[in-house]
PDB file of C-alpha atoms in Angstrom:
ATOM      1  CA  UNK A   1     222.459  36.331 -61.259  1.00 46.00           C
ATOM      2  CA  UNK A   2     224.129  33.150 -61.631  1.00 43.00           C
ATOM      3  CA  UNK A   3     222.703  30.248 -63.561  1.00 42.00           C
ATOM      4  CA  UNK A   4     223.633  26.679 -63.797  1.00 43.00           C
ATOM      5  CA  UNK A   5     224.546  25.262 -67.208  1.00 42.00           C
ATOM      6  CA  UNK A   6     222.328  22.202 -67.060  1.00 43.00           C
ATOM      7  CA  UNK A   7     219.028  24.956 -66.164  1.00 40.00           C
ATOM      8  CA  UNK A   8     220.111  26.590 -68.890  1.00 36.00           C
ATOM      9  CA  UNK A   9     220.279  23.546 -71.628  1.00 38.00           C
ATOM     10  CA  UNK A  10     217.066  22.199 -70.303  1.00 42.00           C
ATOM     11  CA  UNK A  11     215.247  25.712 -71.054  1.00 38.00           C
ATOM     12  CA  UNK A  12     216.765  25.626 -74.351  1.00 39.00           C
ATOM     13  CA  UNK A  13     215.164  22.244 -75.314  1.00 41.00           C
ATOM     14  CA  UNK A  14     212.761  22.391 -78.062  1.00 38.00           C
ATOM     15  CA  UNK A  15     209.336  21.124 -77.134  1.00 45.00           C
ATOM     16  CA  UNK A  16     208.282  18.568 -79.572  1.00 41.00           C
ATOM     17  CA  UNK A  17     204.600  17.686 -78.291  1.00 46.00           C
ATOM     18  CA  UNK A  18     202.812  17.669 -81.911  1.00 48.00           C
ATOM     19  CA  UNK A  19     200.200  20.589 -82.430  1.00 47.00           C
ATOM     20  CA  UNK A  20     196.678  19.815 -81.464  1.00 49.00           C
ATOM     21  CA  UNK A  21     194.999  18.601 -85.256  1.00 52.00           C
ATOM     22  CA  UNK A  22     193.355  21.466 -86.675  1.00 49.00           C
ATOM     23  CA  UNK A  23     189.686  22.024 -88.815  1.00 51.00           C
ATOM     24  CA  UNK A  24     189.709  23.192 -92.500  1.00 51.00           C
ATOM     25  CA  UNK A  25     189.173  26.780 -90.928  1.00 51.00           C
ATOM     26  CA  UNK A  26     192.186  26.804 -88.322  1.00 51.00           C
ATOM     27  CA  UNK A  27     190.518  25.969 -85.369  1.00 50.00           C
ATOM     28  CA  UNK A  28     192.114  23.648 -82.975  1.00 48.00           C
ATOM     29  CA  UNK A  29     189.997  20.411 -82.170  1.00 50.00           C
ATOM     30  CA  UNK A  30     189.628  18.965 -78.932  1.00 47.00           C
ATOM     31  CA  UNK A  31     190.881  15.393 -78.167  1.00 51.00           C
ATOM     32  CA  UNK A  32     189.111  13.194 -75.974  1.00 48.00           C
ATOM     33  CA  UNK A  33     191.088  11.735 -73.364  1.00 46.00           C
ATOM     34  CA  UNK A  34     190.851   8.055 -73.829  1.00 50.00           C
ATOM     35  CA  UNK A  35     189.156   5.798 -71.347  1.00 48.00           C
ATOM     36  CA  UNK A  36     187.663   9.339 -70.284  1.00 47.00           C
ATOM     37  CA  UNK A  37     183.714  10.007 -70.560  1.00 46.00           C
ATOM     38  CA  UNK A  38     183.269  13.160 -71.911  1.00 46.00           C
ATOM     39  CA  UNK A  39     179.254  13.549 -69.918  1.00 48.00           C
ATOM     40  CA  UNK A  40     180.071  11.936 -66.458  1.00 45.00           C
ATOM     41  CA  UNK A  41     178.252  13.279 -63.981  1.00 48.00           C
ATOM     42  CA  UNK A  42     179.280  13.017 -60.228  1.00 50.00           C
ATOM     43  CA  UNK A  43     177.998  10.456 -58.038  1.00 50.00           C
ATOM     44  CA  UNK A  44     175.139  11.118 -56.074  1.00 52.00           C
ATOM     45  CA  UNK A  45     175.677  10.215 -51.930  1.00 53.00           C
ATOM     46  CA  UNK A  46     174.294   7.267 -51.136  1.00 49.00           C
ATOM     47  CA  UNK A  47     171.710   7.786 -47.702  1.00 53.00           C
ATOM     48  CA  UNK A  48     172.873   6.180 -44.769  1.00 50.00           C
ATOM     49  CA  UNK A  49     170.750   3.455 -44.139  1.00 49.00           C
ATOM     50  CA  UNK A  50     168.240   3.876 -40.718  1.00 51.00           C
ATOM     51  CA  UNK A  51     170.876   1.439 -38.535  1.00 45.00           C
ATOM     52  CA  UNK A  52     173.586   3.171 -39.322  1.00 46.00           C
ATOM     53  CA  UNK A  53     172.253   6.741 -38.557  1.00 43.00           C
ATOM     54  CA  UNK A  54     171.251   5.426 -35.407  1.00 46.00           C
ATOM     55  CA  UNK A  55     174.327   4.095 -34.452  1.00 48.00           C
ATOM     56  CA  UNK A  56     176.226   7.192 -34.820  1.00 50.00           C
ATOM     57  CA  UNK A  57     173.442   8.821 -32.931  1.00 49.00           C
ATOM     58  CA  UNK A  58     174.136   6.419 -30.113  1.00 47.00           C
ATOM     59  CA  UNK A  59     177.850   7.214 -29.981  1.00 45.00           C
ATOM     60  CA  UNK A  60     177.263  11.245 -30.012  1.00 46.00           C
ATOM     61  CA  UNK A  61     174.809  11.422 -27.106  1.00 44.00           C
ATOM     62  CA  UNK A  62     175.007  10.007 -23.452  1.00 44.00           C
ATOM     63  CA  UNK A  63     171.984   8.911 -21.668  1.00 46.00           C
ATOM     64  CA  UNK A  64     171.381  10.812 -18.400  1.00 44.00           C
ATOM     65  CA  UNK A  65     169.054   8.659 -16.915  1.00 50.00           C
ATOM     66  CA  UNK A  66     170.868   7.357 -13.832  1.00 64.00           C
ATOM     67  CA  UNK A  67     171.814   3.742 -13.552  1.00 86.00           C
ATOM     68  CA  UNK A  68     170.208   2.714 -10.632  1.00 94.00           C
ATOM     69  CA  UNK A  69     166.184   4.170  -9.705  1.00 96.00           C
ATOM     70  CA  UNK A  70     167.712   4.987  -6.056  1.00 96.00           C
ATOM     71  CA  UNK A  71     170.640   4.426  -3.520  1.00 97.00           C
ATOM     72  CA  UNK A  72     168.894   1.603  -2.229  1.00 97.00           C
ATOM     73  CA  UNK A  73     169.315   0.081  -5.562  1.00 97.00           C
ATOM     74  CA  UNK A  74     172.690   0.884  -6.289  1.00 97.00           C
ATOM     75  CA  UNK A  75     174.066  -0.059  -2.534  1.00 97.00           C
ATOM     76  CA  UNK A  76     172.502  -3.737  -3.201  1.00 96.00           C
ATOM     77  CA  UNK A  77     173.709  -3.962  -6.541  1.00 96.00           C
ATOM     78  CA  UNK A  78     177.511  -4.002  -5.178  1.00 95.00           C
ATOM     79  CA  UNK A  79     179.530  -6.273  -4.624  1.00 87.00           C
ATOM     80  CA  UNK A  80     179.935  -8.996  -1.730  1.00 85.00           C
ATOM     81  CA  UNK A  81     182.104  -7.582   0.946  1.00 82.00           C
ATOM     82  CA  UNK A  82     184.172 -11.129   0.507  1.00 79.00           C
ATOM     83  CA  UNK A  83     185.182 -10.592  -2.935  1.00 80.00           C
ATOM     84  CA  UNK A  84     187.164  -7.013  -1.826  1.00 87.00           C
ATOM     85  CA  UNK A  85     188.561  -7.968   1.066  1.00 78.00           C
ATOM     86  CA  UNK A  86     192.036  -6.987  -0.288  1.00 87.00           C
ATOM     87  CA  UNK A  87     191.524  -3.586  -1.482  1.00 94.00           C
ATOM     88  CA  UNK A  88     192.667  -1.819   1.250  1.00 94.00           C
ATOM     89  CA  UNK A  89     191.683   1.860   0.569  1.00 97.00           C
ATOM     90  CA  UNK A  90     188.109   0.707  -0.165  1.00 96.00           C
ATOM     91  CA  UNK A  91     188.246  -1.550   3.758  1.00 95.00           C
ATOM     92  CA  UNK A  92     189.404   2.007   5.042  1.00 97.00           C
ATOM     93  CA  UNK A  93     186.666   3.889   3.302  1.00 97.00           C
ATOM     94  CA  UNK A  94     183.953   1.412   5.023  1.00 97.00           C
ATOM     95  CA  UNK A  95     185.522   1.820   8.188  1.00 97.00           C
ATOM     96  CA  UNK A  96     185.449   5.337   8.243  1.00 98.00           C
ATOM     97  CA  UNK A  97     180.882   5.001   7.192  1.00 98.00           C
ATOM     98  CA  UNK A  98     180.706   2.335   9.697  1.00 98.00           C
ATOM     99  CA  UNK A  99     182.091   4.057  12.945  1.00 98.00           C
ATOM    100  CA  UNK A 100     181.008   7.650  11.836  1.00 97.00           C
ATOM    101  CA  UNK A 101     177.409   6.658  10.269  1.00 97.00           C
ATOM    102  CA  UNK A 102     176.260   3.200  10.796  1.00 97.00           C
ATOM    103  CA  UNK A 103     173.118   4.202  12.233  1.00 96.00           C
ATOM    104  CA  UNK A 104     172.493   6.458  10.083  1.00 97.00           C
ATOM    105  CA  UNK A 105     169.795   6.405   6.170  1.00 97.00           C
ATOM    106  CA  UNK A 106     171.982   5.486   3.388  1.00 98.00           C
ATOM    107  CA  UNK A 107     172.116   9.125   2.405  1.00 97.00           C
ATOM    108  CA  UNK A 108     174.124  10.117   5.328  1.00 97.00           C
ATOM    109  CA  UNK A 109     176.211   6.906   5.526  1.00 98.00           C
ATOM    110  CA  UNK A 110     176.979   8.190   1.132  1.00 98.00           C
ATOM    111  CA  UNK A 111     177.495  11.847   2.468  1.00 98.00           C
ATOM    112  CA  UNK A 112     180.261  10.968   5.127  1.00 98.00           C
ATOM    113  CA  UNK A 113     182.301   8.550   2.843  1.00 98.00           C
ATOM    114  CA  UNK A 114     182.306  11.158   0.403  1.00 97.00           C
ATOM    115  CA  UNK A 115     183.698  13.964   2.580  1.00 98.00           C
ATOM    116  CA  UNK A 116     186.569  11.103   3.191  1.00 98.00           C
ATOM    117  CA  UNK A 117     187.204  10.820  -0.597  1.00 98.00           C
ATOM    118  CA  UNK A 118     187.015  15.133  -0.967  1.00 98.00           C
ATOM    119  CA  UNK A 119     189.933  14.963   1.607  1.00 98.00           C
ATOM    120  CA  UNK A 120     191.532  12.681   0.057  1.00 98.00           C
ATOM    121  CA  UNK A 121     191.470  14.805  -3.095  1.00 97.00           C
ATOM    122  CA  UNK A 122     191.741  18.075  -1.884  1.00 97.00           C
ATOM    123  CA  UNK A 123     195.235  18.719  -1.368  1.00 96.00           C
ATOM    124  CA  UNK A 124     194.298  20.077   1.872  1.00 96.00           C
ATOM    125  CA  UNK A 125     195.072  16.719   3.874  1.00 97.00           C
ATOM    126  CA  UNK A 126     196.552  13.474   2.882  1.00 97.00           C
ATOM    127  CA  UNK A 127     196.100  12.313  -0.622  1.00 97.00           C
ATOM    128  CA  UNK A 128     194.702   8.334   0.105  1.00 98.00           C
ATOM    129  CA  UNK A 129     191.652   7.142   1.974  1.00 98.00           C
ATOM    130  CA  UNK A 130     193.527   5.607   4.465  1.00 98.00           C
ATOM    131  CA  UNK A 131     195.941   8.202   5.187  1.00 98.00           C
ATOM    132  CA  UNK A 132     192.793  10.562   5.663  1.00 98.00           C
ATOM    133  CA  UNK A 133     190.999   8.365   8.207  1.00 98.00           C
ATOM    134  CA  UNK A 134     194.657   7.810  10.309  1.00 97.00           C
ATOM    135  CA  UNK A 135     195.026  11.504  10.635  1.00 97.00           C
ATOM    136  CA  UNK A 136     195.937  12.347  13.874  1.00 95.00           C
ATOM    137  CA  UNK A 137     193.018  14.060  15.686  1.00 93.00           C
ATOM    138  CA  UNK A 138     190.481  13.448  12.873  1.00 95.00           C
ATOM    139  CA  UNK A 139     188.306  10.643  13.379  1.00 96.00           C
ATOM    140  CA  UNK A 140     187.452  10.041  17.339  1.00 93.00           C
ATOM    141  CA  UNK A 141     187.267   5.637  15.966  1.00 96.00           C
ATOM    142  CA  UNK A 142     190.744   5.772  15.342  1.00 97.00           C
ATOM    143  CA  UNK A 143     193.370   4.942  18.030  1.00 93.00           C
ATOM    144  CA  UNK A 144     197.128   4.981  17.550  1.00 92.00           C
ATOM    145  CA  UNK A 145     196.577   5.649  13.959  1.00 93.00           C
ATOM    146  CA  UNK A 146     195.339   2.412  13.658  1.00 94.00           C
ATOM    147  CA  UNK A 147     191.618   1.531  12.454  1.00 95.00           C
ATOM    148  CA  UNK A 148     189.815  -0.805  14.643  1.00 96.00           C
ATOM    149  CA  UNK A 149     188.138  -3.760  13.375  1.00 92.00           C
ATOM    150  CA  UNK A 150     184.466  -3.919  12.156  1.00 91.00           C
ATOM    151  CA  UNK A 151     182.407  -6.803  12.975  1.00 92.00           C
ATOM    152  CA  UNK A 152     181.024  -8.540   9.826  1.00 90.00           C
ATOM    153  CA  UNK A 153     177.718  -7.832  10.238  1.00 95.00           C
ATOM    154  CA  UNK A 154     175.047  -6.408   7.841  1.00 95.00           C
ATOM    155  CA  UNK A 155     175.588  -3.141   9.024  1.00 97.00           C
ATOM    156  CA  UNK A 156     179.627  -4.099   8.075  1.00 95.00           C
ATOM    157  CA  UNK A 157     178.124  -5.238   4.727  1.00 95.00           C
ATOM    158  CA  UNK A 158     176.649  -2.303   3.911  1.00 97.00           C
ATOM    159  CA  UNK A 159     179.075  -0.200   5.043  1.00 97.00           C
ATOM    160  CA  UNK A 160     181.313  -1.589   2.349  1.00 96.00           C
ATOM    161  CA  UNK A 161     178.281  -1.086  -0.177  1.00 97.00           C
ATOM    162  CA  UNK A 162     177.990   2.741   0.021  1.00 97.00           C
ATOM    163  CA  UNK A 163     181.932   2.754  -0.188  1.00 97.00           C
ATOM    164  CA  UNK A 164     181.641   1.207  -3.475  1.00 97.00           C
ATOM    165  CA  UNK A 165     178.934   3.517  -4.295  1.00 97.00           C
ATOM    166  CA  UNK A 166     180.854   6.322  -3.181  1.00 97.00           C
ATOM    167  CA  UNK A 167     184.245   5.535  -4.995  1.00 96.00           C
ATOM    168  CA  UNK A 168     182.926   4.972  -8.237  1.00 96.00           C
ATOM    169  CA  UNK A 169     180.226   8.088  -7.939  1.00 95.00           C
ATOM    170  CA  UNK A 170     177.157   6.192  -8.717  1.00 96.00           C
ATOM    171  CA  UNK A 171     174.887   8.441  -7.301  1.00 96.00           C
ATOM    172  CA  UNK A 172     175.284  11.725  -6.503  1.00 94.00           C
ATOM    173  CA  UNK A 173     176.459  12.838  -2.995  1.00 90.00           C
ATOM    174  CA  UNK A 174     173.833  15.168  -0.327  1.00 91.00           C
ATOM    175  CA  UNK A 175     176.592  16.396   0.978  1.00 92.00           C
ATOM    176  CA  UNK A 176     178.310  18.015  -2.105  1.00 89.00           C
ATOM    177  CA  UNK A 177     181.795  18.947  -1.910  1.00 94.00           C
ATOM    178  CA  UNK A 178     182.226  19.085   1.886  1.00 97.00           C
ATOM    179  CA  UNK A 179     185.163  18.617   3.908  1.00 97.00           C
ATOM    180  CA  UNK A 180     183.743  18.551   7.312  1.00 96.00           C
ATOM    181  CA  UNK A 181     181.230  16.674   9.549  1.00 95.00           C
ATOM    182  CA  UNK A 182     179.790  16.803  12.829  1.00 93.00           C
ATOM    183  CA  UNK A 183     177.128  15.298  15.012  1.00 93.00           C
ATOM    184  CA  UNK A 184     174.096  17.921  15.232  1.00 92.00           C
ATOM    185  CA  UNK A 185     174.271  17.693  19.047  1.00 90.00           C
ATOM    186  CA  UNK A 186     178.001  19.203  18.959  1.00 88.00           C
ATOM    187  CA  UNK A 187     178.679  22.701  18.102  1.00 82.00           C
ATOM    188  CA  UNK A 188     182.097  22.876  17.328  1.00 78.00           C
ATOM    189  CA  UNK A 189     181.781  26.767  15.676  1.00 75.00           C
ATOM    190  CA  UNK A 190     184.145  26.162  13.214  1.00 76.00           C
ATOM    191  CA  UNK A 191     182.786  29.330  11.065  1.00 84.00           C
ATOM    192  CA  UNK A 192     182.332  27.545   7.457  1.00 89.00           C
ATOM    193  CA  UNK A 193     179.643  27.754   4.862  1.00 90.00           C
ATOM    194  CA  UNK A 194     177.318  24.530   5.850  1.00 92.00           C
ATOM    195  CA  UNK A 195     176.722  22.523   2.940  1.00 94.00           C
ATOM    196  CA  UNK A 196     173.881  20.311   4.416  1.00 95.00           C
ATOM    197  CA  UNK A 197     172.272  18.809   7.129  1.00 95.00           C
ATOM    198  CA  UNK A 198     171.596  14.747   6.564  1.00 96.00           C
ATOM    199  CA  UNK A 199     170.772  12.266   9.087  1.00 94.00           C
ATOM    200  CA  UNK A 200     172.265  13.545  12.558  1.00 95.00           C
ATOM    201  CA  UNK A 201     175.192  14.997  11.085  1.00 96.00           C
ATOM    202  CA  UNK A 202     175.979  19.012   9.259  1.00 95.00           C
ATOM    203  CA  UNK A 203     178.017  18.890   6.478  1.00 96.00           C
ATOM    204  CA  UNK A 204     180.744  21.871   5.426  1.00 95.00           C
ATOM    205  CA  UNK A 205     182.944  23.273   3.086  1.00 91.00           C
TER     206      UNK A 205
END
C-alpha cells in the first residue's frame, strides 16, 4: 500500500491538547463547558392554541355537504346567459339540452348534457363538446353539421344553466356515465346495459 508523505507527517504530529486536571488521587475531573448548563432540561412543547388546531383541522378534511340544497338551486345560481355568450363549447353544450330536452325536469335536461360531456371524454367520439354535437348522424337538431339557433327564451336561459351545472359537476348526474340516449317511445335495440330511465328519455352505457 502506498501512502502519501503529507498523510504520513500529519499522523506523526504530536497531539498537544493539555491533560484533563487531575484530583490528589489520579482521577481525571470533568470541565464544564462554558456558557453550558450542566442541569438543562429539554423544553417542554408548547399546546397549540384552540384556533390553530382548528385551522389545521379545516385544511385536512373536506366538507361533503353539497353546495347547493337541489338542482333547482344550483341551475338559478348560474350565471346570466349574456355574460357567456362567447364561450363557445358551453353555447354548444346548451344547444345540444335545449333541442334534445327542453321539455323535459331539470334532471333529464342535467342527464343529457352530461352524456354530451362523457362523449366528449371518452375517447370513443370526438374529444370537444362541439365536435360531439356536429357528429354526423348523432343528433337529429343538427343539419349540415351546423347547430341551429336557439331562441332566447327562458327555456334558452335555462338551457345554458344546466350546461354550467353540468360542466363544472355541481351536482351529480341521474344518468351516470352514459353514452347514449333515446326517446322512450323509440326502440332502437341497441343491446347495452341501460343506465337509467329520466324524464322521457333511457340512458346507456
Amino acid at each position: 500500500m502506498t501512502f502519501c508523505a503529507g498523510a504520513l507527517a500529519n499522523a506523526a504530529t504530536l497531539n498537544l491538547t493539555p491533560l484533563p486536571q487531575q484530583d490528589s488521587h489520579g482521577n481525571a475531573m470533568v470541565q464544564p463547558i462554558p456558557g453550558q448548563e450542566q442541569n438543562a432540561l429539554p423544553s417542554a412543547p408548547v399546546p397549540a392554541t384552540q384556533s390553530a388546531v382548528e385551522q389545521q383541522d379545516g385544511a385536512e378534511k373536506t366538507d361533503p355537504t353539497p353546495e347547493y340544497a337541489s338542482l333547482s338551486d344550483a341551475v338559478a345560481a348560474q350565471e346570466d346567459v349574456a355574460a357567456l355568450e362567447d364561450d363557445r363549447e358551453l353555447h354548444c353544450l346548451a344547444t345540444g339540452v335545449y333541442f334534445e330536452a327542453r321539455s323535459e325536469p331539470l334532471s333529464g335536461q342535467l342527464a343529457v348534457a352530461d352524456v354530451i360531456l362523457n362523449r366528449s371524454t371518452s375517447g370513443r367520439f370526438p374529444g370537444s363538446v362541439c365536435s360531439v354535437i356536429t357528429q354526423r348522424g348523432q343528433f337529429s337538431f343538427v343539419r349540415g353539421g351546423k347547430l341551429p339557433k336557439a331562441p332566447e327564451n327562458a327555456q334558452w336561459r335555462r338551457a345554458m344553466a344546466v350546461a354550467q351545472v353540468a360542466r363544472k359537476n355541481l351536482w351529480e348526474s341521474p344518468a351516470g356515465d352514459a353514452l347514449y340516449f333515446h326517446a322512450r317511445y323509440v326502440n332502437p335495440n341497441l343491446g347495452r346495459a341501460t343506465v337509467a330511465t329520466v324524464g322521457n328519455h333511457i340512458f346507456y352505457r
